[in-house]
Coordinates of C-alpha atoms in Angstrom, one line a residue:
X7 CA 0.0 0.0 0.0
X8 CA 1.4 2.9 -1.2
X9 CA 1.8 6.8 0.4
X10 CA 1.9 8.9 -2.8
X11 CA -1.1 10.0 -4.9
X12 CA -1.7 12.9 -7.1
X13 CA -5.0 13.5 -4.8
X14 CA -5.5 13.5 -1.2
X15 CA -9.1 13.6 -0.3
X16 CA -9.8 14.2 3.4
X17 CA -13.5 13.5 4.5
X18 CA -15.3 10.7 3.2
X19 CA -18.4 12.0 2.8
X20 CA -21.1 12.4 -0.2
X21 CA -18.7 15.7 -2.0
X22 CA -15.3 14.3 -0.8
X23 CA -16.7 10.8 -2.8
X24 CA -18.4 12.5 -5.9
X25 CA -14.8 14.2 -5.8
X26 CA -12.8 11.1 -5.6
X27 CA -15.4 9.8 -8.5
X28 CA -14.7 12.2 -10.7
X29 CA -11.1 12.4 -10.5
X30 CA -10.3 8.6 -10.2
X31 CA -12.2 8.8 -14.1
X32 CA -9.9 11.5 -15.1
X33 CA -7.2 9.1 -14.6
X34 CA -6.0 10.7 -11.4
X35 CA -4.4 8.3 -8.4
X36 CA -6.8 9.8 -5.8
X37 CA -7.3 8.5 -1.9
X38 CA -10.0 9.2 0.3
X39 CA -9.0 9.9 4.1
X40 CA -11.7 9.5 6.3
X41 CA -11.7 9.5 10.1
X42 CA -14.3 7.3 10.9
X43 CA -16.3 5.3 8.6
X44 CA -17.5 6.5 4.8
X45 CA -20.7 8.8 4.7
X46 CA -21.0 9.0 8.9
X47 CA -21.7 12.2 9.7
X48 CA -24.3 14.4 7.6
X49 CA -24.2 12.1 4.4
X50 CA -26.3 9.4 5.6
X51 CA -28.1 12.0 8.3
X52 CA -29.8 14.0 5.5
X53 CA -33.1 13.2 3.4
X54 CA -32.1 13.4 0.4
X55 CA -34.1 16.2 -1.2
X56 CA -33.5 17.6 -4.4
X57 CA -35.2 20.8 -4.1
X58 CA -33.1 22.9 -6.2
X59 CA -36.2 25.1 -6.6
X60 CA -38.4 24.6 -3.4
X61 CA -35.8 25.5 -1.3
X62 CA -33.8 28.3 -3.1
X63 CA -35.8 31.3 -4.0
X64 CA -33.4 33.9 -6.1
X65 CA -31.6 33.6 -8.9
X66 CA -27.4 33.4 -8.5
X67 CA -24.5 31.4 -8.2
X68 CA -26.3 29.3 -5.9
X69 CA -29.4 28.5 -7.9
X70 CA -27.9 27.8 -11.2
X71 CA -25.4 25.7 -8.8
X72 CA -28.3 23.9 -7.6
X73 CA -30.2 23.5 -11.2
X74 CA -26.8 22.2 -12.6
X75 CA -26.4 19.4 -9.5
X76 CA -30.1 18.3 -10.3
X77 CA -30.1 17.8 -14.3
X78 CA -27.0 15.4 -13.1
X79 CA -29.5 12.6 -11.3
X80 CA -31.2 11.1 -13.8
X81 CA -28.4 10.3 -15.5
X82 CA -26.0 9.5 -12.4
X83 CA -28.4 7.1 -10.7
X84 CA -27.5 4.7 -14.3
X85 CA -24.1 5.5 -14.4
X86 CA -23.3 4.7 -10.9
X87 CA -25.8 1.4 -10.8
X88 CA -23.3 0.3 -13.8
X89 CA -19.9 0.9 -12.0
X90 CA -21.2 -0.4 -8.7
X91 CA -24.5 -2.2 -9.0
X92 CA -26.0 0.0 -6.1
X93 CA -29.2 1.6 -6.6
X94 CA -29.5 5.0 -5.3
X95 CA -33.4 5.0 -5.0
X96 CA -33.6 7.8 -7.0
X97 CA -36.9 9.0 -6.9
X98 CA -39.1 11.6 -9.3
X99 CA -42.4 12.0 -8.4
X100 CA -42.5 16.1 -7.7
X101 CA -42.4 17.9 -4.8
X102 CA -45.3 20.1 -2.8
X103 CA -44.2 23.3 -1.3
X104 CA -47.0 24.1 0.8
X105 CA -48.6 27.2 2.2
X106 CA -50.2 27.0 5.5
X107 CA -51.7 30.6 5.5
X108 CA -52.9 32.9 3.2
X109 CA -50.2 35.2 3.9
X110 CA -47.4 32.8 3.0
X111 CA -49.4 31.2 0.1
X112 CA -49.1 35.1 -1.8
X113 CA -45.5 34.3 -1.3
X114 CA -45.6 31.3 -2.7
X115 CA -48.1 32.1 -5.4
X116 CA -44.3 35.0 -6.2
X117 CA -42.3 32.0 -6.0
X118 CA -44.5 29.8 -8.6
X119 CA -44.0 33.2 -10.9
X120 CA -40.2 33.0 -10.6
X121 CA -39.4 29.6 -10.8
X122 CA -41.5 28.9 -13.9
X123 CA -39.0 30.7 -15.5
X124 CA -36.7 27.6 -15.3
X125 CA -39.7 25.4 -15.3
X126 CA -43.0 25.7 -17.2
X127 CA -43.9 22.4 -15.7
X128 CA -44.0 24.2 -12.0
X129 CA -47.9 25.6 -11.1
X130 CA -49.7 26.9 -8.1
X131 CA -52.2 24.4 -6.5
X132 CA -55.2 25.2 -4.2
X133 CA -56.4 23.6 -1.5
X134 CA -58.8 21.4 -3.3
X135 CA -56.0 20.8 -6.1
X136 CA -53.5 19.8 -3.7
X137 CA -55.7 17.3 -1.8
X138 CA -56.6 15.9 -4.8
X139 CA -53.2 15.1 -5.1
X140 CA -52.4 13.9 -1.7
X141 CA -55.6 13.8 0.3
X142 CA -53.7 13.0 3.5
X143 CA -52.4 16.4 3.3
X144 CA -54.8 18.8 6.3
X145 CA -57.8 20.8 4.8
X146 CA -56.4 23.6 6.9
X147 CA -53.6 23.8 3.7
X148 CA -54.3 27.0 1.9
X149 CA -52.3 25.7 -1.3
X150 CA -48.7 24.8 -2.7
X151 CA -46.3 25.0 -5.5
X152 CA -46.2 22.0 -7.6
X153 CA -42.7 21.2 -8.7
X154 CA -43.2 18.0 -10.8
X155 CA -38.5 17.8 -11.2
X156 CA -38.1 18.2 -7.0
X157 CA -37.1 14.1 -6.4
X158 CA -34.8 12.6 -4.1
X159 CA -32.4 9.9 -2.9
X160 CA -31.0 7.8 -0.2
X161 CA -28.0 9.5 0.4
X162 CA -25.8 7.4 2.1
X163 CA -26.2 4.6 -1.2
X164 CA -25.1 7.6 -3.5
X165 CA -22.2 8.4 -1.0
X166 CA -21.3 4.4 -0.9
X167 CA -21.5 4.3 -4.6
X168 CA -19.6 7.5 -5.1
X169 CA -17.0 6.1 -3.6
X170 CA -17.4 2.6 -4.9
X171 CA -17.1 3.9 -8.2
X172 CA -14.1 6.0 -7.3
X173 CA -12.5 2.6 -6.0
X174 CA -13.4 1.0 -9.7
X175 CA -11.2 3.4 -11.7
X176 CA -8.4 2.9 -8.9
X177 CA -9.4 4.8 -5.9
X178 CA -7.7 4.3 -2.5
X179 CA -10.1 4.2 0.2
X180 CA -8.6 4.3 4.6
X181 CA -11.3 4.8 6.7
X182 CA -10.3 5.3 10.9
X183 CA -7.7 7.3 10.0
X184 CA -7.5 11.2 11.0
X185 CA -5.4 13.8 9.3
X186 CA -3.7 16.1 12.1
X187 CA -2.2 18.8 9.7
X188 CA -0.6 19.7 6.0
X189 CA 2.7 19.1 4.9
X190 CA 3.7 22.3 2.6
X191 CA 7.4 23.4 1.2
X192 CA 7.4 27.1 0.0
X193 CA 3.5 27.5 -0.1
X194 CA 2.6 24.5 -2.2
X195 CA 1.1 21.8 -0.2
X196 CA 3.3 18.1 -0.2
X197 CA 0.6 15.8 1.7
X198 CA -1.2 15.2 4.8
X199 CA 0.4 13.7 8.4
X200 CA -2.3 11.4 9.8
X201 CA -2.9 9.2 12.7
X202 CA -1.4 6.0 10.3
X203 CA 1.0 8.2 9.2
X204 CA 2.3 10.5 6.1
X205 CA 0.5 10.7 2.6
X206 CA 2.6 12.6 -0.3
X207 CA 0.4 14.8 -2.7
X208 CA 0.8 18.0 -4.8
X209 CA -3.1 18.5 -4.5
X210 CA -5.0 17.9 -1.2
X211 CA -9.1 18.5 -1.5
X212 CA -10.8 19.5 2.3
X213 CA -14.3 18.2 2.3
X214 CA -15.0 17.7 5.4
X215 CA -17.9 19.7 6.0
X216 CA -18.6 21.4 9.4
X217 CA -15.1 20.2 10.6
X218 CA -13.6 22.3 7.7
X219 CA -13.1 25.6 9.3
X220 CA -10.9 23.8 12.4
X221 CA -8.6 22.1 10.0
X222 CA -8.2 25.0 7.4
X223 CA -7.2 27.1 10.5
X224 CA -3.6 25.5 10.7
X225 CA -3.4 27.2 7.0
X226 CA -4.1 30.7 8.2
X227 CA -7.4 31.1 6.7
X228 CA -10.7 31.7 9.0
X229 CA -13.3 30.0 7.4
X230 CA -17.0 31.5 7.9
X231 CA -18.0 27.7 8.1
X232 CA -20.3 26.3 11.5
X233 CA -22.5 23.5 12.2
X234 CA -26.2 23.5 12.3
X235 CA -27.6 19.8 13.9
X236 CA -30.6 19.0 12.4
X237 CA -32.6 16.0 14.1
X238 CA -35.1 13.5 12.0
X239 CA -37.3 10.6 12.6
X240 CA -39.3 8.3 10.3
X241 CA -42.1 6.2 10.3
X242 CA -43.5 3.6 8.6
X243 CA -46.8 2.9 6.8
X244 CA -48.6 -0.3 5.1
X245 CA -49.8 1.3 2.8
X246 CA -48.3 4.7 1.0
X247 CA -49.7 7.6 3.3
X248 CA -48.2 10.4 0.3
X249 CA -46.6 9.9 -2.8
X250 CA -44.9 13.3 -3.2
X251 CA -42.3 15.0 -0.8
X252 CA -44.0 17.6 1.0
X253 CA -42.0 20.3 2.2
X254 CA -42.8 23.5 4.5
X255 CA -41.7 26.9 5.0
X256 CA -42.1 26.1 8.8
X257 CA -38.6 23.9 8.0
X258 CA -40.5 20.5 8.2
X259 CA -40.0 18.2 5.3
X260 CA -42.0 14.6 4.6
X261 CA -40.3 12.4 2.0
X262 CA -41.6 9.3 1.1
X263 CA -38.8 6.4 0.4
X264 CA -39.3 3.5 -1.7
X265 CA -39.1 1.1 1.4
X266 CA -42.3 2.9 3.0
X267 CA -40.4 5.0 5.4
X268 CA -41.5 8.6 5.4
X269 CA -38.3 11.1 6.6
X270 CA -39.5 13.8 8.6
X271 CA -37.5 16.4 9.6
X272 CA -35.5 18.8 10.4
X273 CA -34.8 20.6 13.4
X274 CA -32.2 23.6 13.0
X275 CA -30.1 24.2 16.3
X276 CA -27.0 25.9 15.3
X277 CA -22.7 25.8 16.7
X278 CA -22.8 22.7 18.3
X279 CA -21.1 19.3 17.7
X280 CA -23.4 17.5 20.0
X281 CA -25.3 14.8 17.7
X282 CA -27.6 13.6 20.5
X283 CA -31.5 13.5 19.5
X284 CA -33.3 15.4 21.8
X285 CA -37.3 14.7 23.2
X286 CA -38.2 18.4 22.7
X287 CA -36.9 18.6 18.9
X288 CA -38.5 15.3 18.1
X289 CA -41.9 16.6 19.5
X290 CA -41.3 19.6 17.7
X291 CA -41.2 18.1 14.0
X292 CA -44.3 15.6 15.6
X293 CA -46.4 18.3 16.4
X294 CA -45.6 20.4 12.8
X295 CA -45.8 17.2 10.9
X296 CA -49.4 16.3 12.4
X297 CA -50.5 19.7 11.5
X298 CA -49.8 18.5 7.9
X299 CA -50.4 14.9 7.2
X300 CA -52.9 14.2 10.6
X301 CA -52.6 10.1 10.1
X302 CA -49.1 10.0 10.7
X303 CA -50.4 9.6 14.3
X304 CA -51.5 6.2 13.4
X305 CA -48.1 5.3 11.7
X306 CA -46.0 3.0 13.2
X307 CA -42.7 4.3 14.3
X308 CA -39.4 3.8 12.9
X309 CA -36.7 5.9 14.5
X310 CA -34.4 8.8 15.3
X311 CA -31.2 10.5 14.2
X312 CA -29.3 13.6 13.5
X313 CA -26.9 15.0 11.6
X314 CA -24.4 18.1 11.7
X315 CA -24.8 19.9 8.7
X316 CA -22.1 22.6 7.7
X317 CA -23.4 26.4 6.8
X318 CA -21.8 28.9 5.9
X319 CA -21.5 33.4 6.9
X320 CA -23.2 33.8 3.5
X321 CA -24.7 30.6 2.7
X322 CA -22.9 29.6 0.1
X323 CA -20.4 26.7 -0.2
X324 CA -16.8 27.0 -0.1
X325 CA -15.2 25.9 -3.7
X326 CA -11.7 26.9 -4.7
X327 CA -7.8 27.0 -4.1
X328 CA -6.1 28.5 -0.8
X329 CA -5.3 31.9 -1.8
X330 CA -1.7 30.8 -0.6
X331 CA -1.2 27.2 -0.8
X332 CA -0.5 26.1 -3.8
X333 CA -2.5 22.9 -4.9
X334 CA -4.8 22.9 -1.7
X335 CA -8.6 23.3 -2.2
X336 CA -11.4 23.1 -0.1
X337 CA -15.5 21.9 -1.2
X338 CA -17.1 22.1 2.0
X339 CA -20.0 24.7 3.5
X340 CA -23.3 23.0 1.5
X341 CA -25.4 23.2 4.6
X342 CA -28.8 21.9 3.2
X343 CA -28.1 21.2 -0.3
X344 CA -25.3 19.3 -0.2
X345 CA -26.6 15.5 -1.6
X346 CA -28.6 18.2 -4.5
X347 CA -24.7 19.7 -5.4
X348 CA -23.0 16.5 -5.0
X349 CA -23.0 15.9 -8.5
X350 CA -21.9 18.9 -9.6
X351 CA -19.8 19.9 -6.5
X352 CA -17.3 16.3 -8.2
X353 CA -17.1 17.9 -11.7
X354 CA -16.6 21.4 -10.6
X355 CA -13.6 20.3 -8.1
X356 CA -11.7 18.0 -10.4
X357 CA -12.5 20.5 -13.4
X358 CA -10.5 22.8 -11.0
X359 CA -7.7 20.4 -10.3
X360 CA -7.0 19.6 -13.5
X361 CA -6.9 23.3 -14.6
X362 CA -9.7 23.7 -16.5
X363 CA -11.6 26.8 -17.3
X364 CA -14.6 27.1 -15.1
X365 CA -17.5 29.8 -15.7
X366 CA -16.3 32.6 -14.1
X367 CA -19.2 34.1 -11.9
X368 CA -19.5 30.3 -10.6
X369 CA -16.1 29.8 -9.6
X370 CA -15.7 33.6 -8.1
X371 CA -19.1 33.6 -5.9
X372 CA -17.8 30.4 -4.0
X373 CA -13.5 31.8 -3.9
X374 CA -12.5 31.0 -0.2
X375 CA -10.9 34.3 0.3
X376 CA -14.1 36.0 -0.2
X377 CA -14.6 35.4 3.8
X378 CA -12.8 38.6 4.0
X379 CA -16.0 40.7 3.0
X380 CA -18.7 38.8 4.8
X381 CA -19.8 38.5 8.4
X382 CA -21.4 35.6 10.5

């Protein structure tokens, strides 16, 4: 087992394995470094929504970011079944962002307006409308925007086939072992130390989500990135309860999985580490999710979790070269959209790597040394 590689990949998560993917097909001898286990933090925490236009509702970077990562799906979910023969439950039955007042559905009603701009497809439902579609949904439901390209997946299969794939074009994989800082000569960065000891590489890729900001600190850069824990349950149902993912502007979500589960989630408690699953979220997302879908009271229940998801001082990802170090780049800072810009998050990264041109306004709205002009 060798110590050198043309990539260093620390975090073994859903970007730092769409990374390793895309790389590993450039060619490129790439290794993942993960200190635990593949896809155990926020990878296998999250839903797996990909709500590029429920849950982002202006036009920028971001957006067309997010637009990009979801075209990608469709096509992934076949590519990576053929590499690795896991199936990502990729899912594409539309999405329901709901309005619970009137005053919120003339926001939404805006919303329809803009999107459809992207989307023809997308159209404002009423109350009758949208029970028509999913009569579990509450009466008390003034309406919704129907966006019929809003799916989703199990995330921690696309993280697991990421880096499966990654490992079929000749991707390293050691899990349980920690990186503890950079090795750099002259500004350009020469590999990693880690608990199992040195790795030699002229490019090393930080994607290690909410933990980024601690390791990048060694390099002299302070970056705007902090966790926000969001807590889930599920429950299942013998017989579908909703088809579509329904999703609130109260921040509680309902997705429906293939194996009957329904997510719900997901509680938002910001700068802390601490994963525990508390009773007073939990009854929380209960309480909003009856509101919506009143027979999930006579679900059966399933279970908890949480996951630490990484935001951002302007809430936008991190994407880009050290303004210093040579060859060291960090994709980290997704916060809530992070399974959505996997795809993309892979092809921008090794794109950048290996020195291609990248569309200027994308590349400059995520630089890492933009930190300098915004505040937490």
């Amino acid at each position: 087992m060798g110590n050198s590689f043309d990539v260093a990949i620390i975090g073994g998560g859903i970007n730092g394995s769409s990374i390793a993917y895309q790389l590993s097909k450039m060619g490129r001898k790439v290794i993942i470094i993960e200190k635990e286990r593949l896809a155990c933090q926020a990878s296998s925490a999250a839903a797996g929504m990909l709500a590029a236009q429920a849950e982002i509702e202006q036009d920028g970077p971001l957006f067309q970011l997010a637009l990009k990562g979801q075209a990608m799906f469709s096509t992934l979910s076949s590519e990576l079944f053929e590499y690795t023969g896991i199936d990502i439950d990729y899912v594409n039955k539309g999405m329901l962002k709901i309005a619970e007042t009137e005053e919120i559905a003339e926001e939404v009603k805006k919303q329809v307006a803009f999107q459809r701009n992207w989307d023809p497809t997308i159209k404002w439902l009423d109350s009758k409308e949208l029970r028509e579609m999913e009569p579990a949904l509450s009466p008390s439901v003034s309406g919704g925007m129907y966006l019929p390209n809003d799916g989703h997946v199990q995330p921690s299969k696309l993280t697991q086939a990421f880096a499966k794939a990654a490992v079929y074009f000749g991707a390293e994989i050691r899990e349980n072992t920690e990186v503890l800082s950079f090795i750099y000569e002259n500004d350009q960065v020469k590999g990693v130390k880690t608990t199992n000891g040195i790795i030699h590489s002229n490019q090393v890729v930080v994607a290690t989500g909410a933990w980024a900001a601690k390791l990048m600190s060694e390099s002299g850069l302070d970056l705007r990135v902090y966790p926000v824990k969001g807590e889930c349950f599920s429950i299942q149902t013998e017989k579908p309860m909703i088809n579509t993912t329904i999703f609130s502007d109260k921040r509680c979500y309902l997705v429906p999985k293939r194996n009957g589960e329904i997510y719900i989630g997901a509680t938002m408690i910001e700068d802390t580490f601490d994963n525990k699953v508390t009773p007073g979220g939990i009854a929380t997302l209960i309480e909003r999710a009856t509101q919506l879908v009143p027979q999930i009271k006579e679900a059966t229940w399933e279970r908890v979790w949480s996951g630490i998801r990484p935001q951002t001082g302007d809430g936008l990802p991190y994407l880009g070269e050290h303004p210093r170090w040579k060859g060291l780049f960090v994709a980290a800072g997704h916060f809530r959209n992070g399974i959505l810009l996997s795809p993309i998050t892979g092809k921008l990264v090794a794109d950048l790597l290996a020195g291609r041109l990248l569309d200027e306004v994308l590349h400059s709205a995520f630089l890492l040394e933009r930190h300098k002009e915004t505040a937490r």
